Amino acid sequence: MRALLWLLLLVLSQEERLSQPHMTVKFEIPGEEGACNISLICSVENAGLDVTYTWISWEDGADTAHEGAILRAFWRPGDKAVSYTCRASNPVSNITSRPIQAGSFCAGTRVPETVPESLQGLRVTTPFSSGENVESRT
């Protein structure tokens, strides 16, 4: 029993506390007026293999969990605003990102000149008419 406890403590001591999650937003506008496909990607620097990612969506006061580092969504004008938060976890820590409203990226085809504080630090991949994607960091 002591050996098992010692092994568990050794494994946990090798774990590192997670840094703040990085969120990347990729979107494409398929042709419908203002509608778009959104991919939200969550990552943590120096993450080990035991890091798990969960996206939590907030709509009308209810939350829904989506497992995995990538969340795909579709948004069109008139849809309710949904906020998304990424949670990264490992055996020694659990950290959550700021919430973002992914639909705000679909209103236009470029990153706005001034970025709201709640969106600062996001990586945004913007589609252009040539079909190429250009990544910018806000």
C-alpha positions as a Markdown table, in Angstrom:
| # | Residue | x | y | z |
|---|---|---|---|---|
| 1 | Met | 0.0 | 0.0 | 0.0 |
| 2 | Arg | 2.8 | 2.4 | 0.8 |
| 3 | Ala | 4.5 | 1.7 | -2.5 |
| 4 | Leu | 1.3 | 2.5 | -4.3 |
| 5 | Leu | 0.9 | 5.8 | -2.4 |
| 6 | Trp | 4.5 | 6.7 | -3.1 |
| 7 | Leu | 4.1 | 6.0 | -6.8 |
| 8 | Leu | 1.0 | 8.2 | -6.9 |
| 9 | Leu | 2.8 | 11.0 | -5.2 |
| 10 | Leu | 5.7 | 10.6 | -7.6 |
| 11 | Val | 3.4 | 10.8 | -10.6 |
| 12 | Leu | 1.5 | 13.9 | -9.3 |
| 13 | Ser | 4.8 | 15.6 | -8.5 |
| 14 | Gln | 5.8 | 15.3 | -12.2 |
| 15 | Glu | 2.6 | 17.1 | -13.3 |
| 16 | Glu | 2.7 | 20.8 | -13.9 |
| 17 | Arg | 0.0 | 23.4 | -13.3 |
| 18 | Leu | -1.6 | 24.4 | -16.5 |
| 19 | Ser | -1.2 | 27.9 | -18.0 |
| 20 | Gln | -4.1 | 30.0 | -19.2 |
| 21 | Pro | -5.8 | 28.3 | -22.2 |
| 22 | His | -5.2 | 29.8 | -25.7 |
| 23 | Met | -8.2 | 30.0 | -28.0 |
| 24 | Thr | -8.0 | 30.0 | -31.7 |
| 25 | Val | -11.1 | 31.0 | -33.7 |
| 26 | Lys | -11.4 | 29.9 | -37.3 |
| 27 | Phe | -14.4 | 30.7 | -39.4 |
| 28 | Glu | -15.6 | 30.5 | -43.0 |
| 29 | Ile | -18.6 | 32.1 | -44.6 |
| 30 | Pro | -20.2 | 29.5 | -46.9 |
| 31 | Gly | -22.2 | 31.9 | -48.9 |
| 32 | Glu | -25.3 | 32.5 | -46.9 |
| 33 | Glu | -25.7 | 36.1 | -45.9 |
| 34 | Gly | -23.9 | 36.5 | -42.6 |
| 35 | Ala | -23.9 | 32.8 | -41.7 |
| 36 | Cys | -20.7 | 31.0 | -40.9 |
| 37 | Asn | -19.0 | 27.8 | -39.8 |
| 38 | Ile | -16.9 | 28.3 | -36.6 |
| 39 | Ser | -14.1 | 26.2 | -35.2 |
| 40 | Leu | -13.0 | 27.0 | -31.7 |
| 41 | Ile | -9.6 | 25.4 | -30.8 |
| 42 | Cys | -8.4 | 25.3 | -27.2 |
| 43 | Ser | -4.7 | 24.6 | -26.3 |
| 44 | Val | -2.4 | 25.0 | -23.4 |
| 45 | Glu | 1.4 | 25.6 | -23.7 |
| 46 | Asn | 3.6 | 22.6 | -22.7 |
| 47 | Ala | 0.5 | 20.5 | -22.2 |
| 48 | Gly | 1.2 | 16.8 | -21.3 |
| 49 | Leu | -0.7 | 13.9 | -22.7 |
| 50 | Asp | -3.0 | 13.8 | -19.7 |
| 51 | Val | -4.6 | 17.2 | -20.4 |
| 52 | Thr | -8.3 | 17.0 | -21.2 |
| 53 | Tyr | -10.3 | 19.8 | -22.8 |
| 54 | Thr | -13.9 | 20.7 | -22.4 |
| 55 | Trp | -15.9 | 23.4 | -24.1 |
| 56 | Ile | -18.8 | 24.8 | -22.1 |
| 57 | Ser | -21.5 | 26.6 | -24.0 |
| 58 | Trp | -23.9 | 29.0 | -22.2 |
| 59 | Glu | -27.3 | 29.7 | -23.7 |
| 60 | Asp | -30.4 | 31.0 | -21.9 |
| 61 | Gly | -28.8 | 30.4 | -18.5 |
| 62 | Ala | -28.2 | 26.7 | -19.2 |
| 63 | Asp | -24.8 | 25.1 | -19.8 |
| 64 | Thr | -23.8 | 22.2 | -22.1 |
| 65 | Ala | -20.4 | 20.5 | -22.1 |
| 66 | His | -18.6 | 19.4 | -25.3 |
| 67 | Glu | -15.5 | 17.1 | -24.8 |
| 68 | Gly | -12.4 | 17.7 | -26.9 |
| 69 | Ala | -10.0 | 20.5 | -27.8 |
| 70 | Ile | -12.0 | 21.5 | -30.9 |
| 71 | Leu | -15.6 | 22.6 | -31.0 |
| 72 | Arg | -17.4 | 23.2 | -34.3 |
| 73 | Ala | -20.5 | 25.3 | -34.5 |
| 74 | Phe | -22.7 | 27.0 | -37.1 |
| 75 | Trp | -24.1 | 30.5 | -36.6 |
| 76 | Arg | -26.4 | 32.7 | -38.7 |
| 77 | Pro | -28.0 | 36.1 | -38.1 |
| 78 | Gly | -30.9 | 35.9 | -35.8 |
| 79 | Asp | -29.5 | 32.9 | -33.8 |
| 80 | Lys | -29.3 | 33.5 | -30.0 |
| 81 | Ala | -26.0 | 34.6 | -28.6 |
| 82 | Val | -24.1 | 31.6 | -27.2 |
| 83 | Ser | -21.0 | 32.1 | -25.1 |
| 84 | Tyr | -18.2 | 29.5 | -25.1 |
| 85 | Thr | -15.6 | 28.8 | -22.4 |
| 86 | Cys | -12.7 | 26.3 | -22.6 |
| 87 | Arg | -11.7 | 24.3 | -19.5 |
| 88 | Ala | -8.3 | 22.5 | -19.5 |
| 89 | Ser | -7.7 | 19.9 | -16.8 |
| 90 | Asn | -4.9 | 17.6 | -15.7 |
| 91 | Pro | -4.5 | 15.7 | -12.4 |
| 92 | Val | -3.2 | 18.7 | -10.5 |
| 93 | Ser | -5.0 | 21.7 | -12.0 |
| 94 | Asn | -8.1 | 22.9 | -13.7 |
| 95 | Ile | -8.2 | 26.3 | -15.5 |
| 96 | Thr | -10.9 | 28.1 | -17.5 |
| 97 | Ser | -10.7 | 30.6 | -20.3 |
| 98 | Arg | -12.7 | 33.8 | -20.6 |
| 99 | Pro | -16.0 | 33.3 | -22.3 |
| 100 | Ile | -16.3 | 34.4 | -26.0 |
| 101 | Gln | -19.3 | 34.8 | -28.2 |
| 102 | Ala | -18.2 | 33.1 | -31.4 |
| 103 | Gly | -21.1 | 34.6 | -33.5 |
| 104 | Ser | -19.5 | 38.0 | -33.2 |
| 105 | Phe | -16.9 | 36.9 | -35.8 |
| 106 | Cys | -19.6 | 36.1 | -38.3 |
| 107 | Ala | -21.0 | 39.5 | -38.7 |
| 108 | Gly | -18.2 | 40.5 | -41.1 |
| 109 | Thr | -15.3 | 38.9 | -43.0 |
| 110 | Arg | -12.5 | 40.6 | -41.1 |
| 111 | Val | -11.2 | 41.2 | -37.6 |
| 112 | Pro | -12.5 | 44.6 | -36.4 |
| 113 | Glu | -10.1 | 47.5 | -36.1 |
| 114 | Thr | -10.7 | 47.7 | -32.3 |
| 115 | Val | -11.0 | 44.4 | -30.5 |
| 116 | Pro | -13.2 | 44.3 | -27.3 |
| 117 | Glu | -11.2 | 43.4 | -24.2 |
| 118 | Ser | -13.1 | 40.1 | -23.8 |
| 119 | Leu | -11.6 | 39.0 | -27.2 |
| 120 | Gln | -8.0 | 40.2 | -26.7 |
| 121 | Gly | -5.5 | 37.4 | -26.9 |
| 122 | Leu | -7.5 | 35.2 | -29.3 |
| 123 | Arg | -5.9 | 33.9 | -32.5 |
| 124 | Val | -8.3 | 34.5 | -35.3 |
| 125 | Thr | -8.1 | 33.0 | -38.8 |
| 126 | Thr | -10.0 | 35.2 | -41.2 |
| 127 | Pro | -11.3 | 34.0 | -44.6 |
| 128 | Phe | -10.7 | 36.1 | -47.7 |
| 129 | Ser | -12.3 | 35.9 | -51.1 |
| 130 | Ser | -9.2 | 34.3 | -52.6 |
| 131 | Gly | -9.9 | 31.2 | -50.4 |
| 132 | Glu | -6.7 | 31.8 | -48.4 |
| 133 | Asn | -6.8 | 32.1 | -44.7 |
| 134 | Val | -4.7 | 34.7 | -42.9 |
| 135 | Glu | -4.1 | 34.4 | -39.1 |
| 136 | Ser | -3.9 | 37.4 | -36.9 |
| 137 | Arg | -3.5 | 37.6 | -33.2 |
| 138 | Thr | -5.7 | 40.2 | -31.4 |
